[in-house]
Tab-separated table of C-alpha atoms in Angstrom:
chain	number	residue	atom	x	y	z
A	755	MET	CA	-16.569	-30.513	-19.785
A	756	MET	CA	-18.268	-32.917	-17.130
A	757	MET	CA	-15.282	-31.751	-14.626
A	758	SER	CA	-15.853	-28.064	-15.136
A	759	MET	CA	-19.566	-28.470	-14.616
A	760	ARG	CA	-19.005	-30.390	-11.351
A	761	LEU	CA	-16.490	-27.557	-10.182
A	762	ILE	CA	-19.168	-24.835	-11.008
A	763	LEU	CA	-21.746	-26.824	-9.081
A	764	ALA	CA	-19.569	-27.431	-6.079
A	765	VAL	CA	-18.666	-23.639	-5.842
A	766	ALA	CA	-22.214	-22.651	-6.208
A	767	ILE	CA	-23.211	-25.100	-3.443
A	768	ALA	CA	-20.363	-23.930	-1.239
A	769	ALA	CA	-21.111	-20.273	-1.740
A	770	SER	CA	-24.903	-20.572	-0.798
A	771	PRO	CA	-24.313	-20.997	2.882
A	772	ALA	CA	-21.937	-18.177	3.145
A	773	SER	CA	-24.566	-15.821	1.802
A	774	ALA	CA	-27.158	-17.103	3.837
A	775	PHE	CA	-24.803	-16.742	6.867
A	776	ALA	CA	-24.158	-13.055	5.694
A	777	GLN	CA	-27.818	-12.344	5.772
A	778	GLN	CA	-28.475	-13.890	9.161
A	779	GLU	CA	-25.659	-11.755	10.513
A	780	ALA	CA	-27.271	-8.471	9.783
A	781	GLY	CA	-30.488	-9.590	11.809
A	782	GLN	CA	-32.547	-6.616	11.692
A	783	PRO	CA	-33.989	-4.793	8.585
A	784	PRO	CA	-32.566	-1.378	7.862
A	785	GLN	CA	-34.072	1.315	9.891
A	786	ARG	CA	-34.214	3.871	6.988
A	787	ILE	CA	-34.732	3.940	3.345
A	788	ARG	CA	-33.586	7.008	1.616
A	789	SER	CA	-34.289	7.873	-2.122
A	790	VAL	CA	-31.806	10.152	-3.801
A	791	THR	CA	-31.982	11.788	-7.104
A	792	VAL	CA	-28.562	12.015	-8.562
A	793	GLN	CA	-27.321	14.364	-11.314
A	794	PRO	CA	-25.157	12.860	-14.273
A	795	GLY	CA	-21.514	12.396	-13.251
A	796	GLU	CA	-22.606	12.344	-9.420
A	797	LYS	CA	-21.750	9.056	-7.408
A	798	CYS	CA	-24.700	7.323	-5.416
A	799	PRO	CA	-24.067	7.540	-1.695
A	800	ASP	CA	-23.403	4.094	-0.121
A	801	SER	CA	-25.876	2.339	1.969
A	802	THR	CA	-24.906	1.319	5.632
A	803	ALA	CA	-26.339	-1.298	7.812
A	804	GLN	CA	-29.027	1.035	9.193
A	805	GLU	CA	-29.981	2.732	5.909
A	806	VAL	CA	-30.717	1.619	2.460
A	807	VAL	CA	-29.989	4.339	-0.290
A	808	VAL	CA	-32.013	3.918	-3.651
A	809	CYS	CA	-30.777	6.307	-6.511
A	810	ALA	CA	-32.631	7.493	-9.460
A	811	ALA	CA	-31.832	9.642	-12.411
A	812	PRO	CA	-33.603	12.830	-12.930
A	813	GLU	CA	-36.505	12.704	-15.373
A	814	GLN	CA	-34.943	14.320	-18.499
A	815	GLU	CA	-31.943	11.774	-18.130
A	816	GLN	CA	-34.027	8.568	-17.743
A	817	TYR	CA	-33.704	7.417	-21.369
A	818	ARG	CA	-30.874	5.423	-22.604
A	819	ILE	CA	-30.929	7.003	-26.081
A	820	PRO	CA	-28.442	10.086	-26.234
A	821	LYS	CA	-30.257	13.522	-26.394
A	822	ALA	CA	-28.479	14.255	-29.693
A	823	LEU	CA	-30.067	11.093	-31.281
A	824	ARG	CA	-33.546	11.416	-29.906
A	825	ALA	CA	-36.349	12.307	-32.445
A	826	GLU	CA	-38.279	15.402	-31.931
A	827	PRO	CA	-41.990	14.980	-32.146
A	828	LYS	CA	-43.437	15.919	-35.468
A	829	THR	CA	-45.439	18.960	-35.019
A	830	ASP	CA	-46.538	19.358	-38.685
A	831	VAL	CA	-48.639	16.352	-38.624
A	832	LYS	CA	-52.061	17.233	-37.402
A	833	SER	CA	-53.149	14.817	-34.481
A	834	ILE	CA	-56.537	13.343	-35.967
A	835	SER	CA	-58.081	10.083	-35.448
A	836	GLN	CA	-58.323	7.415	-37.846
A	837	SER	CA	-61.949	7.420	-37.709
A	838	VAL	CA	-61.925	11.311	-38.729
A	839	ARG	CA	-59.585	10.417	-41.376
A	840	MET	CA	-61.817	7.666	-42.958
A	841	GLU	CA	-64.761	10.102	-42.581
A	842	ARG	CA	-63.163	12.563	-44.761
A	843	VAL	CA	-62.025	10.090	-47.241
A	844	MET	CA	-65.589	8.927	-47.331
A	845	GLU	CA	-66.843	12.355	-48.047
A	846	ASP	CA	-64.294	13.055	-50.634
A	847	ASN	CA	-65.263	10.009	-52.443
A	848	ARG	CA	-69.098	10.233	-52.002
A	849	ARG	CA	-69.754	11.699	-55.391
A	850	VAL	CA	-68.503	8.357	-57.096
A	851	LEU	CA	-70.076	5.876	-54.607
A	852	PRO	CA	-73.236	3.849	-55.553
A	853	GLY	CA	-76.291	5.984	-55.267
A	854	SER	CA	-74.659	9.229	-56.288
A	855	CYS	CA	-75.801	10.960	-59.400
A	856	SER	CA	-72.632	12.035	-61.320
A	857	PRO	CA	-71.163	11.571	-64.495
A	858	ILE	CA	-67.919	9.907	-62.915
A	859	GLY	CA	-67.865	6.252	-63.146
A	860	MET	CA	-70.585	3.908	-63.583
A	861	ASN	CA	-71.860	4.179	-60.148
A	862	GLY	CA	-73.369	7.581	-61.005
A	863	GLN	CA	-76.258	6.312	-63.039
A	864	SER	CA	-77.734	4.530	-60.309
A	865	GLY	CA	-78.172	7.548	-58.269
A	866	CYS	CA	-79.589	9.506	-61.257
A	867	ALA	CA	-82.355	6.746	-61.666
A	868	GLN	CA	-82.940	6.806	-58.070
A	869	LYS	CA	-83.400	10.494	-58.023
A	870	ALA	CA	-85.692	10.629	-61.187
A	871	ALA	CA	-87.897	7.898	-59.615
A	872	GLU	CA	-88.268	9.760	-56.297
A	873	ALA	CA	-89.192	12.994	-58.156
A	874	TRP	CA	-91.505	10.982	-60.236
A	875	SER	CA	-93.044	9.638	-57.049
A	876	ALA	CA	-93.247	12.992	-55.451
A	877	GLU	CA	-94.840	14.425	-58.398
A	878	LYS	CA	-97.566	11.828	-58.605
A	879	ARG	CA	-98.459	12.283	-54.830
A	880	ALA	CA	-98.796	16.098	-55.447
A	881	VAL	CA	-101.106	15.363	-58.428
A	882	ALA	CA	-103.190	12.883	-56.530
A	883	ASN	CA	-103.258	15.539	-53.475
A	884	GLY	CA	-104.432	18.238	-55.757
A	885	GLN	CA	-101.226	20.362	-55.110
A	886	PRO	CA	-99.763	22.173	-57.921
A	887	VAL	CA	-96.645	20.512	-59.730
A	888	THR	CA	-93.573	22.432	-60.443
A	889	PRO	CA	-91.305	20.720	-62.878
A	890	ASN	CA	-87.461	20.482	-61.680
A	891	ASP	CA	-84.845	21.575	-64.063
């Protein structure tokens, strides 16, 4: 095991000056950089010493998932925010929340008591101001 690691290390050290020499040999940077969009099945053109070729796939083919396996976006679901959804839930459940006046659940009686107290207070103010009082049904 130690021998194989030494061999790998020796090869890596020996190869590094060779790659540095290849870089120095080119000397000048390429004169031109060309971006090419290749269609499926086409081969990317080779780069030369004077030109670097960068190949890209068309936008429709940029995914690795095959087209047959891609899921279509759901169109039946309405795009509404979570805050709007919660507002609708609160509106639907408002009649059973504390402070409501409904026969549903035990929270309804607190709202009915509050409503009765507010009606009594309004009636008392009206009598004090000399206004006629009309009983609510």
